[in-house]
Short mmCIF file of C-alpha atoms and ligand atoms in Angstrom, two decimals:
data_model
loop_
_atom_site.label_atom_id
_atom_site.label_comp_id
_atom_site.label_asym_id
_atom_site.label_seq_id
_atom_site.Cartn_x
_atom_site.Cartn_y
_atom_site.Cartn_z
CA MET A 1 120.26 63.93 197.86
CA ALA A 2 118.77 61.62 195.21
CA GLY A 3 116.70 58.73 196.57
CA SER A 4 115.91 55.27 195.37
CA LEU A 5 112.85 53.05 195.64
CA LYS A 6 114.38 51.05 198.49
CA ASP A 7 114.64 54.28 200.53
CA LEU A 8 110.85 54.65 200.53
CA PRO A 9 109.66 53.70 204.02
CA GLN A 10 106.87 51.24 204.86
CA ILE A 11 103.60 52.93 205.85
CA GLN A 12 103.72 51.17 209.25
CA SER A 13 107.20 52.47 210.02
CA LEU A 14 106.06 56.00 209.22
CA LEU A 15 103.08 55.59 211.56
CA ASP A 16 105.53 54.71 214.34
CA ARG A 17 107.31 58.04 214.02
CA PRO A 18 106.13 60.60 216.65
CA THR A 19 105.32 63.34 214.08
CA ILE A 20 103.02 61.02 212.14
CA ALA A 21 101.59 59.32 215.24
CA ARG A 22 100.45 62.77 216.40
CA LEU A 23 98.62 63.26 213.11
CA ALA A 24 96.86 59.91 213.50
CA GLU A 25 95.76 61.00 216.94
CA PHE A 26 94.61 64.47 215.83
CA TYR A 27 92.81 63.33 212.66
CA SER A 28 92.22 59.57 212.53
CA HIS A 29 94.27 56.46 211.87
CA ALA A 30 92.37 55.69 208.64
CA GLU A 31 92.78 59.18 207.17
CA THR A 32 96.48 59.26 208.08
CA VAL A 33 97.11 55.88 206.42
CA ALA A 34 95.24 57.01 203.30
CA ALA A 35 97.20 60.29 203.16
CA LEU A 36 100.53 58.42 203.68
CA ARG A 37 99.67 56.07 200.82
CA ILE A 38 98.97 59.05 198.57
CA THR A 39 102.11 60.95 199.66
CA VAL A 40 104.48 57.96 199.42
CA GLY A 41 102.79 56.81 196.22
CA ALA A 42 103.46 60.22 194.65
CA LEU A 43 107.14 59.95 195.65
CA ARG A 44 107.35 56.48 194.09
CA THR A 45 105.85 57.82 190.85
CA ASP A 46 108.34 60.72 190.85
CA LEU A 47 111.26 58.35 191.47
CA LEU A 48 110.23 56.02 188.67
CA ALA A 49 109.97 58.98 186.32
CA ASP A 50 113.19 60.61 187.44
CA ALA A 51 115.82 58.67 189.44
CA SER A 52 117.40 61.92 190.62
CA THR A 53 114.27 62.90 192.62
CA SER A 54 115.32 63.69 196.17
CA LEU A 55 113.36 62.25 199.06
CA PRO A 56 112.17 64.31 202.03
CA GLU A 57 113.36 63.89 205.61
CA PHE A 58 110.66 61.46 206.75
CA ALA A 59 111.15 62.30 210.42
CA GLY A 60 110.92 66.04 209.80
CA ALA A 61 108.16 68.57 210.30
CA ALA A 62 107.92 69.37 206.56
CA PHE A 63 106.99 65.78 205.68
CA ALA A 64 104.39 65.67 208.48
CA GLN A 65 102.95 68.93 207.14
CA SER A 66 102.63 67.49 203.63
CA VAL A 67 100.73 64.52 205.09
CA ALA A 68 98.50 66.88 207.09
CA ASP A 69 97.83 68.86 203.88
CA ALA A 70 96.84 65.64 202.11
CA ILE A 71 94.40 64.82 204.94
CA GLU A 72 92.89 68.32 204.81
CA ALA A 73 92.58 68.08 201.02
CA ALA A 74 90.71 64.77 201.36
CA ARG A 75 88.35 66.42 203.87
CA THR A 76 87.46 69.27 201.47
CA PRO A 77 84.10 68.66 199.82
CA SER A 78 84.27 68.01 196.10
CA LEU A 79 81.36 70.34 195.30
CA ARG A 80 82.39 73.79 196.51
CA GLY A 81 81.38 77.39 196.26
CA VAL A 82 83.44 79.40 193.78
CA ILE A 83 83.44 83.02 192.66
CA ASN A 84 82.17 83.45 189.11
CA ALA A 85 84.29 86.25 187.67
CA THR A 86 83.89 85.02 184.08
CA GLY A 87 81.32 87.64 183.08
CA ILE A 88 78.97 84.85 181.96
CA ILE A 89 75.89 85.19 184.14
CA ILE A 90 74.32 81.78 183.49
CA HIS A 91 77.45 79.61 183.34
CA THR A 92 76.43 75.97 183.02
CA ASN A 93 79.80 74.69 184.28
CA LEU A 94 79.50 76.94 187.34
CA GLY A 95 76.01 75.79 188.27
CA ARG A 96 73.86 78.22 186.23
CA ALA A 97 71.50 80.53 188.16
CA ARG A 98 72.35 81.51 191.71
CA LEU A 99 69.25 81.42 193.84
CA ALA A 100 67.61 84.30 195.67
CA PRO A 101 67.90 84.07 199.48
CA GLN A 102 64.16 83.35 199.66
CA ALA A 103 64.66 80.30 197.43
CA VAL A 104 67.63 79.12 199.49
CA ARG A 105 65.55 79.36 202.68
CA ALA A 106 62.73 77.40 201.06
CA MET A 107 65.19 74.65 200.10
CA GLN A 108 66.59 74.58 203.60
CA MET A 109 63.07 74.14 205.00
CA ALA A 110 62.15 71.42 202.51
CA GLY A 111 65.36 69.57 203.30
CA ALA A 112 65.26 69.81 207.07
CA ASP A 113 61.54 69.47 207.73
CA ALA A 114 58.78 67.11 206.81
CA THR A 115 56.55 68.91 204.29
CA ASN A 116 53.10 68.63 202.72
CA LEU A 117 54.85 67.62 199.45
CA GLU A 118 52.12 65.14 198.52
CA TYR A 119 49.68 65.70 201.35
CA ASN A 120 46.54 67.80 201.25
CA LEU A 121 46.27 69.77 204.48
CA GLU A 122 42.58 70.54 203.83
CA THR A 123 41.39 66.99 203.46
CA GLY A 124 44.12 65.11 205.31
CA LYS A 125 44.44 62.87 202.28
CA ARG A 126 47.08 62.34 199.64
CA GLY A 127 47.86 65.48 197.62
CA SER A 128 49.79 66.26 194.45
CA ARG A 129 53.34 67.61 194.29
CA HIS A 130 52.36 69.43 191.11
CA ALA A 131 49.80 71.57 192.97
CA HIS A 132 52.40 73.73 194.76
CA VAL A 133 53.50 75.66 191.67
CA GLU A 134 50.85 75.03 189.03
CA ASN A 135 48.65 78.02 189.88
CA LEU A 136 51.66 80.32 190.11
CA ILE A 137 52.94 79.24 186.70
CA CYS A 138 49.47 79.67 185.20
CA GLU A 139 49.14 83.12 186.73
CA LEU A 140 52.56 84.22 185.41
CA THR A 141 52.19 82.75 181.92
CA GLY A 142 48.44 82.72 181.25
CA ALA A 143 48.60 78.95 180.75
CA GLN A 144 45.59 76.73 181.45
CA ALA A 145 47.77 74.18 183.22
CA ALA A 146 51.39 73.43 184.05
CA VAL A 147 53.65 70.69 185.34
CA VAL A 148 57.30 70.64 186.40
CA VAL A 149 59.91 67.95 185.70
CA ASN A 150 63.64 67.49 186.32
CA ASN A 151 64.91 69.84 183.60
CA CYS A 152 64.00 71.19 180.17
CA ALA A 153 65.52 68.17 178.41
CA ALA A 154 63.18 65.93 180.42
CA ALA A 155 60.31 68.28 179.57
CA VAL A 156 60.94 67.90 175.83
CA LEU A 157 61.32 64.13 176.13
CA LEU A 158 58.18 63.65 178.25
CA SER A 159 56.09 65.93 176.05
CA LEU A 160 57.05 64.05 172.88
CA MET A 161 56.67 60.62 174.48
CA SER A 162 53.24 61.55 175.68
CA THR A 163 51.98 63.05 172.41
CA ALA A 164 53.96 61.55 169.54
CA THR A 165 55.35 58.06 170.23
CA GLY A 166 54.91 55.96 167.10
CA ARG A 167 53.93 59.03 165.10
CA THR A 168 55.74 61.84 163.30
CA VAL A 169 57.02 65.16 164.56
CA VAL A 170 57.41 67.90 161.98
CA ALA A 171 60.28 70.33 162.62
CA SER A 172 62.15 72.94 160.58
CA ARG A 173 65.67 72.10 159.38
CA GLY A 174 66.74 75.48 160.71
CA GLU A 175 65.72 74.60 164.27
CA LEU A 176 67.25 71.14 164.83
CA ILE A 177 69.50 72.48 167.53
CA GLU A 178 72.27 71.09 169.64
CA ILE A 179 72.77 72.69 173.01
CA GLY A 180 75.66 71.93 175.37
CA GLY A 181 76.10 68.52 176.95
CA SER A 182 75.10 66.55 173.84
CA PHE A 183 71.42 67.45 173.85
CA ARG A 184 70.54 67.22 170.15
CA LEU A 185 66.93 67.68 169.22
CA PRO A 186 66.87 64.97 166.50
CA ASP A 187 68.29 62.44 169.01
CA VAL A 188 65.76 63.40 171.68
CA ILE A 189 62.92 63.01 169.17
CA ALA A 190 64.25 59.56 168.27
CA GLN A 191 64.52 58.59 171.95
CA SER A 192 60.89 59.59 172.47
CA GLY A 193 59.85 56.96 169.96
CA ALA A 194 58.63 59.53 167.47
CA VAL A 195 59.82 59.91 163.90
CA LEU A 196 61.29 63.23 162.85
CA ARG A 197 60.02 64.75 159.63
CA GLU A 198 62.35 67.61 158.65
CA VAL A 199 60.92 70.41 156.56
CA GLY A 200 62.26 73.47 154.80
CA ALA A 201 65.89 74.44 154.42
CA THR A 202 68.52 75.58 156.89
CA ASN A 203 67.77 79.24 156.33
CA LYS A 204 64.16 79.24 155.10
CA THR A 205 61.09 77.32 156.15
CA ARG A 206 57.63 78.44 155.06
CA ILE A 207 54.21 77.65 156.43
CA GLY A 208 53.51 75.67 153.24
CA ASP A 209 56.44 73.35 154.05
CA TYR A 210 54.78 72.44 157.34
CA ALA A 211 51.36 72.10 155.68
CA ASP A 212 52.73 69.75 152.99
CA ALA A 213 54.44 67.55 155.58
CA ILE A 214 51.37 66.92 157.71
CA ASP A 215 49.69 63.57 157.06
CA ASP A 216 47.78 60.87 158.98
CA THR A 217 50.87 59.97 160.98
CA THR A 218 51.62 63.50 162.19
CA ALA A 219 51.10 64.23 165.87
CA VAL A 220 53.18 67.32 166.57
CA LEU A 221 54.61 70.46 165.00
CA LEU A 222 57.75 71.19 167.00
CA LYS A 223 59.26 74.63 167.17
CA SER A 224 62.46 75.23 169.08
CA HIS A 225 64.14 78.41 170.15
CA THR A 226 67.46 78.71 168.33
CA SER A 227 68.88 80.47 171.34
CA ASN A 228 72.59 79.82 170.91
CA PHE A 229 73.12 80.67 167.25
CA LYS A 230 71.71 83.00 164.65
CA ILE A 231 71.20 82.56 160.94
CA VAL A 232 71.35 85.95 159.32
CA GLY A 233 70.67 87.14 155.77
CA PHE A 234 68.22 85.37 153.46
CA THR A 235 66.01 83.77 156.11
CA ALA A 236 62.36 83.07 156.79
CA SER A 237 60.28 81.16 159.28
CA PRO A 238 56.53 81.31 159.76
CA ALA A 239 54.94 83.36 162.52
CA ARG A 240 53.80 81.42 165.57
CA THR A 241 50.23 82.54 164.95
CA ASP A 242 50.33 80.97 161.45
CA LEU A 243 51.79 77.72 162.82
CA ALA A 244 49.12 77.70 165.53
CA ARG A 245 46.34 78.18 162.96
CA LEU A 246 47.74 75.36 160.82
CA ALA A 247 48.05 73.03 163.80
CA LYS A 248 44.46 73.70 164.77
CA GLU A 249 43.15 73.21 161.23
CA ARG A 250 44.94 69.90 160.83
CA ASP A 251 44.31 68.71 164.39
CA VAL A 252 47.94 68.36 165.46
CA ILE A 253 49.69 69.76 168.53
CA LEU A 254 52.06 72.74 168.38
CA ILE A 255 54.90 72.39 170.90
CA GLU A 256 57.71 74.88 171.49
CA ASP A 257 61.01 74.12 173.22
CA LEU A 258 61.95 77.54 174.49
CA GLY A 259 65.13 76.77 176.44
CA SER A 260 65.71 79.80 178.61
CA GLY A 261 62.19 81.12 178.79
CA VAL A 262 61.56 84.49 180.37
CA LEU A 263 58.44 85.51 182.25
CA ILE A 264 58.94 89.26 181.77
CA ASP A 265 60.14 91.24 178.77
CA LEU A 266 63.90 91.74 178.94
CA ALA A 267 64.18 93.81 175.76
CA PRO A 268 64.60 97.02 177.83
CA HIS A 269 67.73 95.34 179.25
CA GLY A 270 69.16 94.52 175.85
CA LEU A 271 67.84 90.96 175.46
CA VAL A 272 65.74 91.29 172.34
CA ASP A 273 65.77 87.65 171.24
CA GLU A 274 64.13 86.10 174.29
CA PRO A 275 60.38 85.72 173.75
CA VAL A 276 58.13 85.98 176.80
CA VAL A 277 56.34 82.74 177.69
CA ALA A 278 52.94 84.44 178.01
CA ASP A 279 53.25 85.85 174.45
CA ILE A 280 54.05 82.41 173.06
CA LEU A 281 50.96 80.88 174.64
CA LYS A 282 48.87 83.84 173.52
CA ALA A 283 50.04 83.21 169.93
CA GLY A 284 48.38 79.80 170.16
CA VAL A 285 51.23 77.41 171.02
CA ASP A 286 49.68 74.39 172.77
CA LEU A 287 52.61 73.48 174.99
CA VAL A 288 55.77 75.40 175.84
CA MET A 289 58.72 74.22 177.92
CA PHE A 290 61.65 76.05 179.50
CA SER A 291 64.40 75.68 182.10
CA GLY A 292 64.13 76.73 185.74
CA ASP A 293 67.79 77.64 186.13
CA LYS A 294 68.43 79.83 183.11
CA LEU A 295 66.88 83.30 182.79
CA LEU A 296 64.05 82.38 185.15
CA GLY A 297 66.70 82.47 187.88
CA GLY A 298 65.55 79.45 189.89
CA PRO A 299 66.68 75.86 190.51
CA GLN A 300 67.21 73.17 187.88
CA ALA A 301 63.75 72.27 186.60
CA GLY A 302 61.82 71.87 183.37
CA ILE A 303 58.56 73.80 183.32
CA ILE A 304 55.84 72.72 180.91
CA ALA A 305 52.89 75.07 180.44
CA GLY A 306 49.92 75.02 178.12
CA ARG A 307 46.69 73.22 177.27
CA ARG A 308 44.92 71.54 180.18
CA ASP A 309 44.15 68.26 178.38
CA ILE A 310 47.76 67.75 177.24
CA VAL A 311 49.21 68.63 180.64
CA ALA A 312 46.79 66.16 182.27
CA GLN A 313 48.12 63.50 179.89
CA LEU A 314 51.72 64.33 180.90
CA LYS A 315 50.90 64.12 184.59
CA SER A 316 49.61 60.58 184.21
CA HIS A 317 52.38 59.35 181.87
CA PRO A 318 54.14 56.23 183.25
CA LEU A 319 57.54 57.93 182.99
CA MET A 320 56.43 61.03 184.91
CA ARG A 321 57.70 59.37 188.07
CA ALA A 322 61.18 58.96 186.58
CA LEU A 323 61.36 62.56 185.40
CA ARG A 324 59.58 64.41 188.19
CA VAL A 325 61.02 67.37 190.07
CA ASP A 326 62.47 66.73 193.55
CA LYS A 327 61.17 68.47 196.66
CA LEU A 328 64.21 70.74 197.17
CA SER A 329 63.98 72.11 193.64
CA LEU A 330 60.23 72.42 193.94
CA ALA A 331 60.59 74.50 197.11
CA ALA A 332 63.16 76.77 195.46
CA LEU A 333 61.06 77.08 192.33
CA GLU A 334 57.93 78.12 194.22
CA ALA A 335 59.92 80.72 196.19
CA THR A 336 61.51 82.06 192.98
CA LEU A 337 58.18 82.29 191.15
CA ARG A 338 56.69 84.22 194.08
CA LEU A 339 59.37 86.87 193.54
CA TYR A 340 57.73 87.63 190.18
CA ARG A 341 54.55 88.82 191.94
CA PRO A 342 53.81 91.80 194.15
CA PRO A 343 55.14 93.05 196.48
CA PHE A 344 58.44 92.05 194.86
CA ASP A 345 60.39 93.47 191.93
CA PRO A 346 61.97 90.46 190.20
CA MET A 347 64.71 92.63 188.66
CA GLN A 348 65.90 93.42 192.17
CA GLU A 349 65.20 90.12 193.95
CA ILE A 350 66.36 87.49 191.48
CA PRO A 351 70.17 87.37 191.21
CA VAL A 352 70.26 86.49 187.48
CA LEU A 353 67.99 89.42 186.60
CA LYS A 354 69.80 91.74 188.98
CA MET A 355 73.19 90.94 187.41
CA LEU A 356 71.72 91.33 183.96
CA SER A 357 70.19 94.73 184.65
CA ALA A 358 72.86 96.25 186.90
CA PRO A 359 73.84 99.67 185.46
CA PRO A 360 77.39 99.69 184.01
CA GLU A 361 78.36 102.33 186.60
CA THR A 362 77.54 99.91 189.42
CA VAL A 363 79.74 97.26 187.83
CA GLU A 364 82.54 99.77 187.26
CA LEU A 365 82.38 100.89 190.89
CA ARG A 366 82.71 97.25 192.02
CA ALA A 367 85.75 96.84 189.76
CA ARG A 368 87.34 100.00 191.23
CA ARG A 369 86.69 98.76 194.76
CA LEU A 370 88.45 95.49 193.98
CA ALA A 371 91.36 97.21 192.24
CA ASP A 372 91.78 99.51 195.26
CA ALA A 373 91.64 96.60 197.69
CA ILE A 374 94.47 94.76 195.95
CA LYS A 375 97.87 95.62 197.35
CA THR A 376 100.36 95.59 194.52
CA HIS A 377 103.95 94.47 194.70
CA GLY A 378 106.80 95.35 192.37
CA LEU A 379 105.69 95.39 188.76
CA ASP A 380 102.18 93.99 189.32
CA ASP A 381 99.76 95.50 186.86
CA ILE A 382 96.19 96.08 188.11
CA THR A 383 93.82 98.12 185.97
CA VAL A 384 90.07 98.47 185.46
CA VAL A 385 89.01 97.81 181.88
CA GLU A 386 85.71 97.85 180.00
CA THR A 387 84.59 94.38 178.88
CA ALA A 388 81.61 92.58 177.43
CA ALA A 389 79.66 90.26 179.73
CA TYR A 390 77.22 87.63 178.46
CA VAL A 391 73.97 86.12 179.61
CA GLY A 392 75.08 82.55 178.79
CA GLY A 393 72.89 79.49 179.28
CA GLY A 394 72.32 79.28 175.54
CA SER A 395 71.32 82.91 175.10
CA LEU A 396 72.69 84.71 172.09
CA PRO A 397 76.43 85.25 172.16
CA GLN A 398 75.94 88.48 170.19
CA GLN A 399 73.88 89.99 172.97
CA ASP A 400 76.63 91.33 175.15
CA LEU A 401 76.27 93.55 178.17
CA LYS A 402 78.63 96.41 178.88
CA SER A 403 80.76 95.41 181.82
CA PHE A 404 83.98 96.12 183.69
CA ALA A 405 86.77 93.84 184.82
CA VAL A 406 89.90 94.09 186.90
CA LYS A 407 92.80 93.17 184.65
CA ILE A 408 95.68 91.62 186.55
CA SER A 409 99.21 90.54 185.89
CA VAL A 410 101.59 89.62 188.68
CA THR A 411 105.36 89.94 188.54
CA GLY A 412 106.99 86.58 187.96
CA LEU A 413 103.76 84.65 187.29
CA SER A 414 102.48 83.68 183.85
CA SER A 415 98.79 84.37 183.21
CA ASP A 416 98.17 80.60 183.31
CA ALA A 417 99.92 80.33 186.68
CA LEU A 418 98.00 83.34 187.99
CA ALA A 419 94.66 81.89 186.85
CA ALA A 420 95.64 78.58 188.51
CA ALA A 421 96.56 80.37 191.74
CA PHE A 422 93.11 82.03 191.74
CA ARG A 423 91.49 78.62 191.20
CA HIS A 424 93.40 77.22 194.16
CA SER A 425 92.58 80.02 196.60
CA ALA A 426 90.47 79.31 199.70
CA THR A 427 87.38 80.24 197.72
CA PRO A 428 88.31 79.47 194.12
CA VAL A 429 88.05 82.50 191.82
CA ILE A 430 87.27 81.72 188.19
CA GLY A 431 88.21 84.43 185.71
CA ARG A 432 89.34 84.40 182.12
CA ILE A 433 92.66 84.93 180.39
CA GLU A 434 93.01 87.59 177.74
CA ARG A 435 96.31 88.61 176.15
CA ALA A 436 98.58 87.44 178.99
CA HIS A 437 96.39 88.98 181.69
CA VAL A 438 93.77 87.52 183.99
CA LEU A 439 90.45 89.35 183.73
CA LEU A 440 88.02 89.25 186.62
CA ASP A 441 84.65 90.47 185.33
CA MET A 442 82.62 92.24 187.99
CA ARG A 443 79.15 91.86 186.43
CA THR A 444 78.90 88.30 187.78
CA VAL A 445 80.50 89.01 191.17
CA ARG A 446 78.51 89.97 194.27
CA ASP A 447 79.69 92.90 196.41
CA ASP A 448 80.38 90.63 199.38
CA GLU A 449 82.71 88.52 197.20
CA VAL A 450 85.03 91.45 196.43
CA PRO A 451 86.99 91.18 199.74
CA MET A 452 87.35 87.42 199.16
CA ILE A 453 89.04 88.07 195.82
CA ALA A 454 91.31 90.70 197.39
CA ASP A 455 92.21 88.11 200.05
CA ALA A 456 93.04 85.51 197.38
CA MET A 457 95.29 88.11 195.75
CA ALA A 458 97.03 88.89 199.06
CA ARG A 459 97.91 85.21 199.50
CA MET A 460 99.26 84.78 195.96
CA PRO A 461 102.46 82.71 195.86
CA ARG A 462 105.42 84.98 195.22
C1 PLP B 1 69.02 74.83 177.64
C2 PLP B 1 68.06 74.30 176.64
C3 PLP B 1 67.48 73.02 176.81
C4 PLP B 1 67.84 72.10 177.95
O1 PLP B 1 67.52 72.64 179.19
P1 PLP B 1 67.98 71.88 180.53
O2 PLP B 1 67.13 72.55 181.57
O3 PLP B 1 69.43 72.13 180.67
O4 PLP B 1 67.66 70.45 180.38
C5 PLP B 1 66.60 72.58 175.85
N1 PLP B 1 66.28 73.34 174.78
C6 PLP B 1 66.82 74.59 174.58
C7 PLP B 1 66.40 75.38 173.38
C8 PLP B 1 67.72 75.10 175.51
O5 PLP B 1 68.26 76.32 175.33
#
């Protein structure tokens, strides 16, 4: 029966009904009132949009259940665990790197307990938060010194503010990158108070272009890793060793924004365009910076490694305090870095590296296990297909990894509706849609998540 606005009950009169009063007792008065406002408000909106909207039986169990659902929904945390079945290992929208259990335990400790964050246990005096990871970073990269800030964007900003404010930064036109989330190198340089001096052309920059651009105002030669695009064909850029020699000769600083930054060579695993941090420093780069939560496989952080005198300058910069790493991330970062040393094998211990290097057969087996665990109805179509997975996090889109997905279509549900149903399952499952099917890529899914996906499938609306 169609309703009208005057049939919408007062909140108080609803609270007097036994079904709703029981909810207020079971949950709380405040939550019940809030849920009633939302539920009745939605009905009012529906009525205003469409006068033929029928109203529920306010005394009935179904209405009470809808209010209970609204209360439960309000109790669900906003930030939730999801299953990444996109095939993109470092997915910025899904929180980038998943931490190793050792890193999670370290975070738990640093959160629950008092720590020696800035306390020297030897002397009983004030210590430095930078000390906990500096030696590890130096050991793993060959750097003289290192410091960690909030993220790589902060690392670039702090480095330029500390070395080039009021002076010029020389950078190649081919490397003035934008990465996701509106981080544009020219804007960051401007925000640091430095002046950008562009050299070369989009596709070719020679060492002579840099040499010609250096004058009394120059403080920095800035190189950045063009990780998320590739210029192919008639291209040239000088070798790092040549840039380093030039910087030394002309007494300017060579800085490289590396983005992902790997500590071990991943070329054997198909990632040929990711230079190793140690090699960059060996080539003579003065300061290199990279993210903690991309290929390194740790928490959000910006790691800066390089010359001792420059790092010392960064540590004492007035804005260091505003950009510094927090204790939870620091704990997770130390634990992650320790997995790069004996007795550990980082390819096995660090989830990002493990997903990246998993043999295709392992991924295919996982896909078959999921396909077998799904009980089909009617004309449901469940098959295992070969796909391409990606590293993500700004790494080259061309560098794909052979992968396998479970390809699903469900009778009576569009692929959009199916993808939405997966997103709304108890643990949301995020896949991708391809040609009217939902694809769940198994390279980014952990074995223990497979039954959760099967469960989401079993509860699909039909
Ligand atoms: C990802 C990236 C950054 C920013 O790193 P965040 O840790 O997200 O701040 C900067 N530069 C390059 C080249 C990148 O790829």
